[in-house]
mmCIF file with all atom_site columns, C-alpha atoms in Angstrom:
data_model
loop_
_atom_site.group_PDB
_atom_site.id
_atom_site.type_symbol
_atom_site.label_atom_id
_atom_site.label_alt_id
_atom_site.label_comp_id
_atom_site.label_asym_id
_atom_site.label_entity_id
_atom_site.label_seq_id
_atom_site.pdbx_PDB_ins_code
_atom_site.Cartn_x
_atom_site.Cartn_y
_atom_site.Cartn_z
_atom_site.occupancy
_atom_site.B_iso_or_equiv
_atom_site.pdbx_formal_charge
_atom_site.auth_seq_id
_atom_site.auth_comp_id
_atom_site.auth_asym_id
_atom_site.auth_atom_id
_atom_site.pdbx_PDB_model_num
ATOM 1   C CA . UNK A 1 1   ? 57.391  -1.724  -25.424 1.00 51.00 ? 1   UNK A CA 1
ATOM 2   C CA . UNK A 1 2   ? 55.395  -0.934  -22.195 1.00 52.00 ? 2   UNK A CA 1
ATOM 3   C CA . UNK A 1 3   ? 51.929  -2.521  -22.200 1.00 53.00 ? 3   UNK A CA 1
ATOM 4   C CA . UNK A 1 4   ? 49.269  0.264   -21.957 1.00 52.00 ? 4   UNK A CA 1
ATOM 5   C CA . UNK A 1 5   ? 47.239  0.326   -18.870 1.00 51.00 ? 5   UNK A CA 1
ATOM 6   C CA . UNK A 1 6   ? 43.459  0.276   -19.446 1.00 46.00 ? 6   UNK A CA 1
ATOM 7   C CA . UNK A 1 7   ? 41.479  3.716   -18.133 1.00 47.00 ? 7   UNK A CA 1
ATOM 8   C CA . UNK A 1 8   ? 40.108  3.066   -14.935 1.00 49.00 ? 8   UNK A CA 1
ATOM 9   C CA . UNK A 1 9   ? 36.240  3.679   -15.346 1.00 52.00 ? 9   UNK A CA 1
ATOM 10  C CA . UNK A 1 10  ? 34.817  5.734   -12.381 1.00 62.00 ? 10  UNK A CA 1
ATOM 11  C CA . UNK A 1 11  ? 31.614  4.103   -10.898 1.00 67.00 ? 11  UNK A CA 1
ATOM 12  C CA . UNK A 1 12  ? 28.585  6.175   -11.496 1.00 82.00 ? 12  UNK A CA 1
ATOM 13  C CA . UNK A 1 13  ? 26.335  7.469   -8.761  1.00 84.00 ? 13  UNK A CA 1
ATOM 14  C CA . UNK A 1 14  ? 23.427  5.753   -10.648 1.00 89.00 ? 14  UNK A CA 1
ATOM 15  C CA . UNK A 1 15  ? 25.222  2.253   -10.504 1.00 89.00 ? 15  UNK A CA 1
ATOM 16  C CA . UNK A 1 16  ? 26.332  2.578   -6.992  1.00 90.00 ? 16  UNK A CA 1
ATOM 17  C CA . UNK A 1 17  ? 22.460  3.343   -5.906  1.00 91.00 ? 17  UNK A CA 1
ATOM 18  C CA . UNK A 1 18  ? 21.505  0.331   -7.891  1.00 94.00 ? 18  UNK A CA 1
ATOM 19  C CA . UNK A 1 19  ? 24.057  -1.878  -6.008  1.00 95.00 ? 19  UNK A CA 1
ATOM 20  C CA . UNK A 1 20  ? 22.748  -0.596  -2.779  1.00 96.00 ? 20  UNK A CA 1
ATOM 21  C CA . UNK A 1 21  ? 19.514  -1.184  -3.625  1.00 96.00 ? 21  UNK A CA 1
ATOM 22  C CA . UNK A 1 22  ? 20.299  -4.970  -4.282  1.00 96.00 ? 22  UNK A CA 1
ATOM 23  C CA . UNK A 1 23  ? 22.331  -5.108  -1.202  1.00 97.00 ? 23  UNK A CA 1
ATOM 24  C CA . UNK A 1 24  ? 19.531  -3.618  1.022   1.00 97.00 ? 24  UNK A CA 1
ATOM 25  C CA . UNK A 1 25  ? 17.214  -6.361  -0.376  1.00 96.00 ? 25  UNK A CA 1
ATOM 26  C CA . UNK A 1 26  ? 19.649  -8.943  0.352   1.00 97.00 ? 26  UNK A CA 1
ATOM 27  C CA . UNK A 1 27  ? 20.412  -7.994  3.920   1.00 97.00 ? 27  UNK A CA 1
ATOM 28  C CA . UNK A 1 28  ? 16.850  -7.538  4.540   1.00 95.00 ? 28  UNK A CA 1
ATOM 29  C CA . UNK A 1 29  ? 15.951  -11.011 3.263   1.00 94.00 ? 29  UNK A CA 1
ATOM 30  C CA . UNK A 1 30  ? 18.766  -12.941 4.776   1.00 95.00 ? 30  UNK A CA 1
ATOM 31  C CA . UNK A 1 31  ? 19.955  -11.002 7.675   1.00 94.00 ? 31  UNK A CA 1
ATOM 32  C CA . UNK A 1 32  ? 23.364  -9.218  7.965   1.00 95.00 ? 32  UNK A CA 1
ATOM 33  C CA . UNK A 1 33  ? 25.366  -11.915 9.360   1.00 94.00 ? 33  UNK A CA 1
ATOM 34  C CA . UNK A 1 34  ? 24.222  -14.651 6.928   1.00 95.00 ? 34  UNK A CA 1
ATOM 35  C CA . UNK A 1 35  ? 24.764  -12.127 3.742   1.00 95.00 ? 35  UNK A CA 1
ATOM 36  C CA . UNK A 1 36  ? 28.184  -12.313 1.940   1.00 94.00 ? 36  UNK A CA 1
ATOM 37  C CA . UNK A 1 37  ? 29.753  -10.211 -0.632  1.00 94.00 ? 37  UNK A CA 1
ATOM 38  C CA . UNK A 1 38  ? 29.205  -13.069 -2.733  1.00 94.00 ? 38  UNK A CA 1
ATOM 39  C CA . UNK A 1 39  ? 25.771  -13.215 -2.336  1.00 95.00 ? 39  UNK A CA 1
ATOM 40  C CA . UNK A 1 40  ? 25.086  -9.667  -3.028  1.00 95.00 ? 40  UNK A CA 1
ATOM 41  C CA . UNK A 1 41  ? 27.362  -9.720  -6.230  1.00 94.00 ? 41  UNK A CA 1
ATOM 42  C CA . UNK A 1 42  ? 25.231  -12.930 -7.341  1.00 94.00 ? 42  UNK A CA 1
ATOM 43  C CA . UNK A 1 43  ? 22.073  -10.910 -6.973  1.00 94.00 ? 43  UNK A CA 1
ATOM 44  C CA . UNK A 1 44  ? 23.689  -8.065  -8.689  1.00 93.00 ? 44  UNK A CA 1
ATOM 45  C CA . UNK A 1 45  ? 24.597  -10.156 -11.626 1.00 92.00 ? 45  UNK A CA 1
ATOM 46  C CA . UNK A 1 46  ? 28.554  -9.644  -11.168 1.00 91.00 ? 46  UNK A CA 1
ATOM 47  C CA . UNK A 1 47  ? 31.667  -11.245 -9.621  1.00 90.00 ? 47  UNK A CA 1
ATOM 48  C CA . UNK A 1 48  ? 32.485  -10.495 -6.271  1.00 88.00 ? 48  UNK A CA 1
ATOM 49  C CA . UNK A 1 49  ? 35.737  -9.017  -6.979  1.00 88.00 ? 49  UNK A CA 1
ATOM 50  C CA . UNK A 1 50  ? 34.076  -6.413  -9.276  1.00 89.00 ? 50  UNK A CA 1
ATOM 51  C CA . UNK A 1 51  ? 31.674  -5.227  -6.148  1.00 91.00 ? 51  UNK A CA 1
ATOM 52  C CA . UNK A 1 52  ? 34.783  -4.695  -4.286  1.00 89.00 ? 52  UNK A CA 1
ATOM 53  C CA . UNK A 1 53  ? 35.526  -2.106  -6.750  1.00 89.00 ? 53  UNK A CA 1
ATOM 54  C CA . UNK A 1 54  ? 32.499  -0.275  -5.653  1.00 91.00 ? 54  UNK A CA 1
ATOM 55  C CA . UNK A 1 55  ? 32.589  -0.997  -1.879  1.00 92.00 ? 55  UNK A CA 1
ATOM 56  C CA . UNK A 1 56  ? 35.393  -1.931  0.528   1.00 91.00 ? 56  UNK A CA 1
ATOM 57  C CA . UNK A 1 57  ? 33.111  -4.392  2.483   1.00 93.00 ? 57  UNK A CA 1
ATOM 58  C CA . UNK A 1 58  ? 29.730  -5.485  3.250   1.00 94.00 ? 58  UNK A CA 1
ATOM 59  C CA . UNK A 1 59  ? 30.045  -3.128  6.500   1.00 95.00 ? 59  UNK A CA 1
ATOM 60  C CA . UNK A 1 60  ? 30.399  -0.175  4.290   1.00 95.00 ? 60  UNK A CA 1
ATOM 61  C CA . UNK A 1 61  ? 27.341  -1.397  2.334   1.00 96.00 ? 61  UNK A CA 1
ATOM 62  C CA . UNK A 1 62  ? 25.054  -1.451  5.096   1.00 97.00 ? 62  UNK A CA 1
ATOM 63  C CA . UNK A 1 63  ? 26.451  1.570   6.870   1.00 97.00 ? 63  UNK A CA 1
ATOM 64  C CA . UNK A 1 64  ? 25.828  3.641   3.675   1.00 96.00 ? 64  UNK A CA 1
ATOM 65  C CA . UNK A 1 65  ? 22.202  1.970   3.335   1.00 97.00 ? 65  UNK A CA 1
ATOM 66  C CA . UNK A 1 66  ? 21.532  2.615   7.155   1.00 97.00 ? 66  UNK A CA 1
ATOM 67  C CA . UNK A 1 67  ? 22.716  6.196   7.236   1.00 97.00 ? 67  UNK A CA 1
ATOM 68  C CA . UNK A 1 68  ? 21.076  7.259   4.001   1.00 96.00 ? 68  UNK A CA 1
ATOM 69  C CA . UNK A 1 69  ? 17.801  5.940   5.341   1.00 97.00 ? 69  UNK A CA 1
ATOM 70  C CA . UNK A 1 70  ? 18.388  7.951   8.764   1.00 97.00 ? 70  UNK A CA 1
ATOM 71  C CA . UNK A 1 71  ? 19.547  11.047  7.411   1.00 97.00 ? 71  UNK A CA 1
ATOM 72  C CA . UNK A 1 72  ? 16.232  11.233  5.539   1.00 97.00 ? 72  UNK A CA 1
ATOM 73  C CA . UNK A 1 73  ? 14.138  10.441  8.154   1.00 97.00 ? 73  UNK A CA 1
ATOM 74  C CA . UNK A 1 74  ? 15.706  13.050  10.451  1.00 97.00 ? 74  UNK A CA 1
ATOM 75  C CA . UNK A 1 75  ? 15.328  15.581  7.574   1.00 97.00 ? 75  UNK A CA 1
ATOM 76  C CA . UNK A 1 76  ? 11.588  14.856  7.548   1.00 97.00 ? 76  UNK A CA 1
ATOM 77  C CA . UNK A 1 77  ? 11.069  14.635  11.398  1.00 97.00 ? 77  UNK A CA 1
ATOM 78  C CA . UNK A 1 78  ? 13.089  17.885  12.031  1.00 97.00 ? 78  UNK A CA 1
ATOM 79  C CA . UNK A 1 79  ? 10.921  19.703  9.615   1.00 97.00 ? 79  UNK A CA 1
ATOM 80  C CA . UNK A 1 80  ? 7.852   18.336  11.619  1.00 97.00 ? 80  UNK A CA 1
ATOM 81  C CA . UNK A 1 81  ? 9.365   19.220  14.873  1.00 97.00 ? 81  UNK A CA 1
ATOM 82  C CA . UNK A 1 82  ? 10.289  22.493  13.991  1.00 97.00 ? 82  UNK A CA 1
ATOM 83  C CA . UNK A 1 83  ? 6.890   23.515  12.382  1.00 97.00 ? 83  UNK A CA 1
ATOM 84  C CA . UNK A 1 84  ? 5.357   24.535  15.704  1.00 95.00 ? 84  UNK A CA 1
ATOM 85  C CA . UNK A 1 85  ? 2.259   22.140  15.190  1.00 97.00 ? 85  UNK A CA 1
ATOM 86  C CA . UNK A 1 86  ? -0.063  21.042  18.054  1.00 96.00 ? 86  UNK A CA 1
ATOM 87  C CA . UNK A 1 87  ? 0.732   17.750  19.699  1.00 96.00 ? 87  UNK A CA 1
ATOM 88  C CA . UNK A 1 88  ? -1.820  15.945  17.772  1.00 96.00 ? 88  UNK A CA 1
ATOM 89  C CA . UNK A 1 89  ? -0.973  17.495  14.733  1.00 97.00 ? 89  UNK A CA 1
ATOM 90  C CA . UNK A 1 90  ? 2.532   16.521  15.330  1.00 97.00 ? 90  UNK A CA 1
ATOM 91  C CA . UNK A 1 91  ? 1.908   12.864  15.904  1.00 97.00 ? 91  UNK A CA 1
ATOM 92  C CA . UNK A 1 92  ? 0.035   12.998  12.763  1.00 97.00 ? 92  UNK A CA 1
ATOM 93  C CA . UNK A 1 93  ? 2.554   14.450  10.716  1.00 97.00 ? 93  UNK A CA 1
ATOM 94  C CA . UNK A 1 94  ? 5.274   11.975  12.174  1.00 97.00 ? 94  UNK A CA 1
ATOM 95  C CA . UNK A 1 95  ? 3.310   9.087   11.645  1.00 97.00 ? 95  UNK A CA 1
ATOM 96  C CA . UNK A 1 96  ? 2.735   10.161  7.872   1.00 97.00 ? 96  UNK A CA 1
ATOM 97  C CA . UNK A 1 97  ? 6.540   10.782  7.291   1.00 97.00 ? 97  UNK A CA 1
ATOM 98  C CA . UNK A 1 98  ? 7.282   7.376   8.857   1.00 97.00 ? 98  UNK A CA 1
ATOM 99  C CA . UNK A 1 99  ? 5.183   5.494   6.304   1.00 96.00 ? 99  UNK A CA 1
ATOM 100 C CA . UNK A 1 100 ? 6.698   7.924   3.553   1.00 96.00 ? 100 UNK A CA 1
ATOM 101 C CA . UNK A 1 101 ? 10.311  6.691   4.905   1.00 96.00 ? 101 UNK A CA 1
ATOM 102 C CA . UNK A 1 102 ? 9.075   3.201   4.706   1.00 96.00 ? 102 UNK A CA 1
ATOM 103 C CA . UNK A 1 103 ? 7.640   3.662   1.150   1.00 95.00 ? 103 UNK A CA 1
ATOM 104 C CA . UNK A 1 104 ? 11.130  5.057   0.053   1.00 94.00 ? 104 UNK A CA 1
ATOM 105 C CA . UNK A 1 105 ? 13.233  2.671   2.116   1.00 95.00 ? 105 UNK A CA 1
ATOM 106 C CA . UNK A 1 106 ? 11.327  -0.295  3.095   1.00 95.00 ? 106 UNK A CA 1
ATOM 107 C CA . UNK A 1 107 ? 14.435  -2.682  3.011   1.00 95.00 ? 107 UNK A CA 1
ATOM 108 C CA . UNK A 1 108 ? 16.525  -0.391  5.273   1.00 96.00 ? 108 UNK A CA 1
ATOM 109 C CA . UNK A 1 109 ? 13.889  -0.270  7.559   1.00 96.00 ? 109 UNK A CA 1
ATOM 110 C CA . UNK A 1 110 ? 13.901  -3.721  8.076   1.00 95.00 ? 110 UNK A CA 1
ATOM 111 C CA . UNK A 1 111 ? 17.601  -4.168  8.425   1.00 96.00 ? 111 UNK A CA 1
ATOM 112 C CA . UNK A 1 112 ? 17.316  -1.291  10.950  1.00 96.00 ? 112 UNK A CA 1
ATOM 113 C CA . UNK A 1 113 ? 14.728  -3.217  13.111  1.00 93.00 ? 113 UNK A CA 1
ATOM 114 C CA . UNK A 1 114 ? 16.408  -6.483  12.582  1.00 93.00 ? 114 UNK A CA 1
ATOM 115 C CA . UNK A 1 115 ? 20.127  -5.308  13.115  1.00 95.00 ? 115 UNK A CA 1
ATOM 116 C CA . UNK A 1 116 ? 20.429  -2.184  14.590  1.00 93.00 ? 116 UNK A CA 1
ATOM 117 C CA . UNK A 1 117 ? 20.932  -3.460  18.276  1.00 92.00 ? 117 UNK A CA 1
ATOM 118 C CA . UNK A 1 118 ? 23.636  -5.792  17.143  1.00 93.00 ? 118 UNK A CA 1
ATOM 119 C CA . UNK A 1 119 ? 25.200  -3.208  14.844  1.00 95.00 ? 119 UNK A CA 1
ATOM 120 C CA . UNK A 1 120 ? 25.211  -0.331  17.442  1.00 94.00 ? 120 UNK A CA 1
ATOM 121 C CA . UNK A 1 121 ? 27.792  -2.416  19.459  1.00 93.00 ? 121 UNK A CA 1
ATOM 122 C CA . UNK A 1 122 ? 30.231  -1.596  16.899  1.00 93.00 ? 122 UNK A CA 1
ATOM 123 C CA . UNK A 1 123 ? 32.088  1.981   17.133  1.00 94.00 ? 123 UNK A CA 1
ATOM 124 C CA . UNK A 1 124 ? 31.174  2.428   13.344  1.00 95.00 ? 124 UNK A CA 1
ATOM 125 C CA . UNK A 1 125 ? 27.494  1.948   13.987  1.00 96.00 ? 125 UNK A CA 1
ATOM 126 C CA . UNK A 1 126 ? 27.274  4.155   17.226  1.00 95.00 ? 126 UNK A CA 1
ATOM 127 C CA . UNK A 1 127 ? 24.952  6.774   15.168  1.00 96.00 ? 127 UNK A CA 1
ATOM 128 C CA . UNK A 1 128 ? 22.455  4.233   15.626  1.00 96.00 ? 128 UNK A CA 1
ATOM 129 C CA . UNK A 1 129 ? 21.974  4.198   19.256  1.00 95.00 ? 129 UNK A CA 1
ATOM 130 C CA . UNK A 1 130 ? 22.297  7.916   19.217  1.00 96.00 ? 130 UNK A CA 1
ATOM 131 C CA . UNK A 1 131 ? 19.233  8.017   16.572  1.00 96.00 ? 131 UNK A CA 1
ATOM 132 C CA . UNK A 1 132 ? 17.255  5.838   18.641  1.00 95.00 ? 132 UNK A CA 1
ATOM 133 C CA . UNK A 1 133 ? 17.649  8.076   21.620  1.00 96.00 ? 133 UNK A CA 1
ATOM 134 C CA . UNK A 1 134 ? 16.700  11.076  19.656  1.00 96.00 ? 134 UNK A CA 1
ATOM 135 C CA . UNK A 1 135 ? 13.891  9.138   17.989  1.00 96.00 ? 135 UNK A CA 1
ATOM 136 C CA . UNK A 1 136 ? 12.581  8.224   21.723  1.00 97.00 ? 136 UNK A CA 1
ATOM 137 C CA . UNK A 1 137 ? 12.755  11.880  22.835  1.00 97.00 ? 137 UNK A CA 1
ATOM 138 C CA . UNK A 1 138 ? 10.839  13.224  20.055  1.00 97.00 ? 138 UNK A CA 1
ATOM 139 C CA . UNK A 1 139 ? 7.787   10.753  20.200  1.00 97.00 ? 139 UNK A CA 1
ATOM 140 C CA . UNK A 1 140 ? 7.737   10.801  24.143  1.00 97.00 ? 140 UNK A CA 1
ATOM 141 C CA . UNK A 1 141 ? 8.330   14.710  24.301  1.00 97.00 ? 141 UNK A CA 1
ATOM 142 C CA . UNK A 1 142 ? 5.279   15.031  22.058  1.00 97.00 ? 142 UNK A CA 1
ATOM 143 C CA . UNK A 1 143 ? 3.033   12.648  23.761  1.00 96.00 ? 143 UNK A CA 1
ATOM 144 C CA . UNK A 1 144 ? 3.849   14.201  26.998  1.00 97.00 ? 144 UNK A CA 1
ATOM 145 C CA . UNK A 1 145 ? 2.968   17.563  25.544  1.00 96.00 ? 145 UNK A CA 1
ATOM 146 C CA . UNK A 1 146 ? -0.156  16.398  24.419  1.00 96.00 ? 146 UNK A CA 1
ATOM 147 C CA . UNK A 1 147 ? -1.079  15.120  27.988  1.00 96.00 ? 147 UNK A CA 1
ATOM 148 C CA . UNK A 1 148 ? -0.149  18.410  29.390  1.00 95.00 ? 148 UNK A CA 1
ATOM 149 C CA . UNK A 1 149 ? -2.223  20.210  26.966  1.00 93.00 ? 149 UNK A CA 1
ATOM 150 C CA . UNK A 1 150 ? -5.252  18.101  27.720  1.00 94.00 ? 150 UNK A CA 1
ATOM 151 C CA . UNK A 1 151 ? -5.228  16.595  24.062  1.00 94.00 ? 151 UNK A CA 1
ATOM 152 C CA . UNK A 1 152 ? -4.293  13.329  25.204  1.00 95.00 ? 152 UNK A CA 1
ATOM 153 C CA . UNK A 1 153 ? -5.696  11.401  28.204  1.00 93.00 ? 153 UNK A CA 1
ATOM 154 C CA . UNK A 1 154 ? -3.943  11.751  31.355  1.00 92.00 ? 154 UNK A CA 1
ATOM 155 C CA . UNK A 1 155 ? -4.256  8.322   32.309  1.00 93.00 ? 155 UNK A CA 1
ATOM 156 C CA . UNK A 1 156 ? -1.913  7.135   29.548  1.00 91.00 ? 156 UNK A CA 1
ATOM 157 C CA . UNK A 1 157 ? 1.350   5.375   30.154  1.00 95.00 ? 157 UNK A CA 1
ATOM 158 C CA . UNK A 1 158 ? 3.327   7.456   28.188  1.00 95.00 ? 158 UNK A CA 1
ATOM 159 C CA . UNK A 1 159 ? 6.246   5.062   27.549  1.00 96.00 ? 159 UNK A CA 1
ATOM 160 C CA . UNK A 1 160 ? 3.970   2.288   27.027  1.00 96.00 ? 160 UNK A CA 1
ATOM 161 C CA . UNK A 1 161 ? 1.975   4.356   24.425  1.00 95.00 ? 161 UNK A CA 1
ATOM 162 C CA . UNK A 1 162 ? 5.252   5.304   22.778  1.00 96.00 ? 162 UNK A CA 1
ATOM 163 C CA . UNK A 1 163 ? 5.947   1.573   22.114  1.00 96.00 ? 163 UNK A CA 1
ATOM 164 C CA . UNK A 1 164 ? 2.618   0.834   21.045  1.00 95.00 ? 164 UNK A CA 1
ATOM 165 C CA . UNK A 1 165 ? 2.572   3.691   18.345  1.00 94.00 ? 165 UNK A CA 1
ATOM 166 C CA . UNK A 1 166 ? 6.113   3.100   17.341  1.00 94.00 ? 166 UNK A CA 1
ATOM 167 C CA . UNK A 1 167 ? 5.504   -0.574  16.856  1.00 93.00 ? 167 UNK A CA 1
ATOM 168 C CA . UNK A 1 168 ? 2.454   -0.240  15.080  1.00 93.00 ? 168 UNK A CA 1
ATOM 169 C CA . UNK A 1 169 ? 3.944   1.978   12.485  1.00 94.00 ? 169 UNK A CA 1
ATOM 170 C CA . UNK A 1 170 ? 7.277   0.557   11.796  1.00 93.00 ? 170 UNK A CA 1
ATOM 171 C CA . UNK A 1 171 ? 6.130   -3.104  11.560  1.00 92.00 ? 171 UNK A CA 1
ATOM 172 C CA . UNK A 1 172 ? 4.263   -2.030  8.475   1.00 91.00 ? 172 UNK A CA 1
ATOM 173 C CA . UNK A 1 173 ? 7.734   -2.449  6.631   1.00 90.00 ? 173 UNK A CA 1
ATOM 174 C CA . UNK A 1 174 ? 7.198   -6.410  6.994   1.00 89.00 ? 174 UNK A CA 1
ATOM 175 C CA . UNK A 1 175 ? 4.165   -6.393  4.539   1.00 90.00 ? 175 UNK A CA 1
ATOM 176 C CA . UNK A 1 176 ? 4.197   -3.026  2.705   1.00 89.00 ? 176 UNK A CA 1
ATOM 177 C CA . UNK A 1 177 ? 5.259   -2.896  -0.937  1.00 86.00 ? 177 UNK A CA 1
ATOM 178 C CA . UNK A 1 178 ? 5.685   0.376   -2.615  1.00 84.00 ? 178 UNK A CA 1
ATOM 179 C CA . UNK A 1 179 ? 2.904   0.535   -5.781  1.00 82.00 ? 179 UNK A CA 1
ATOM 180 C CA . UNK A 1 180 ? 0.257   -1.141  -3.607  1.00 81.00 ? 180 UNK A CA 1
ATOM 181 C CA . UNK A 1 181 ? -3.311  0.041   -3.425  1.00 85.00 ? 181 UNK A CA 1
ATOM 182 C CA . UNK A 1 182 ? -2.783  2.523   -1.077  1.00 89.00 ? 182 UNK A CA 1
ATOM 183 C CA . UNK A 1 183 ? -0.366  5.400   -0.890  1.00 93.00 ? 183 UNK A CA 1
ATOM 184 C CA . UNK A 1 184 ? 1.685   5.994   2.145   1.00 94.00 ? 184 UNK A CA 1
ATOM 185 C CA . UNK A 1 185 ? -0.347  8.785   3.108   1.00 95.00 ? 185 UNK A CA 1
ATOM 186 C CA . UNK A 1 186 ? -3.399  6.845   2.883   1.00 95.00 ? 186 UNK A CA 1
ATOM 187 C CA . UNK A 1 187 ? -2.169  4.054   5.095   1.00 95.00 ? 187 UNK A CA 1
ATOM 188 C CA . UNK A 1 188 ? -1.132  6.778   7.528   1.00 95.00 ? 188 UNK A CA 1
ATOM 189 C CA . UNK A 1 189 ? -4.714  8.226   7.817   1.00 95.00 ? 189 UNK A CA 1
ATOM 190 C CA . UNK A 1 190 ? -6.224  4.967   8.534   1.00 94.00 ? 190 UNK A CA 1
ATOM 191 C CA . UNK A 1 191 ? -3.392  4.035   11.019  1.00 94.00 ? 191 UNK A CA 1
ATOM 192 C CA . UNK A 1 192 ? -4.138  7.550   12.939  1.00 94.00 ? 192 UNK A CA 1
ATOM 193 C CA . UNK A 1 193 ? -7.965  6.805   12.834  1.00 94.00 ? 193 UNK A CA 1
ATOM 194 C CA . UNK A 1 194 ? -7.457  3.516   14.577  1.00 92.00 ? 194 UNK A CA 1
ATOM 195 C CA . UNK A 1 195 ? -4.587  5.097   16.987  1.00 91.00 ? 195 UNK A CA 1
ATOM 196 C CA . UNK A 1 196 ? -6.412  8.131   17.760  1.00 91.00 ? 196 UNK A CA 1
ATOM 197 C CA . UNK A 1 197 ? -9.940  7.515   17.486  1.00 88.00 ? 197 UNK A CA 1
ATOM 198 C CA . UNK A 1 198 ? -10.085 3.703   18.228  1.00 84.00 ? 198 UNK A CA 1
ATOM 199 C CA . UNK A 1 199 ? -12.106 1.084   16.119  1.00 76.00 ? 199 UNK A CA 1
ATOM 200 C CA . UNK A 1 200 ? -15.403 1.161   17.949  1.00 79.00 ? 200 UNK A CA 1
ATOM 201 C CA . UNK A 1 201 ? -18.572 2.922   17.081  1.00 76.00 ? 201 UNK A CA 1
ATOM 202 C CA . UNK A 1 202 ? -19.261 5.561   19.634  1.00 68.00 ? 202 UNK A CA 1
ATOM 203 C CA . UNK A 1 203 ? -22.862 5.034   21.202  1.00 63.00 ? 203 UNK A CA 1
#
């Protein structure tokens, strides 16, 4: 008598999201190269072989983590850039959207910062370099428009200003924790006050 095969259980979207969230934390904490499928499986409380039932490799996991983060980031950024705001208001909205993404995808932001340059050399992750080019164009274009409109100082080194604002905002992923004392919007307001208006009292 033939042996009956057990019905195959389809992984649920919720379980997939849970595993990706666990993988993101492990990648962020230990780095891509030092992270193994076994380590992720251990953190998820399952066997490594069982994890392969959901994902074919650690590459596919980090790919999905980063692409999901960037897709959401660009949905928010594209809405801001299409809104027809003034240059200062655009910078304010981009900074606020950035902090919202740090709140939603903090481990993915950390992975992106640490690993994107290395990963972008692989064909599978070519979109990382494309996103960086698009990101740079959006910020530099807004700053240049602000100088042309007389909203920002004309003695600014635009590229240096871009790097300062970019690094000031995104490094927050190293300390930010969701559910803290301040919301992403409150942190954005404080950062914008310091970046755009300074910290010294006006005399």
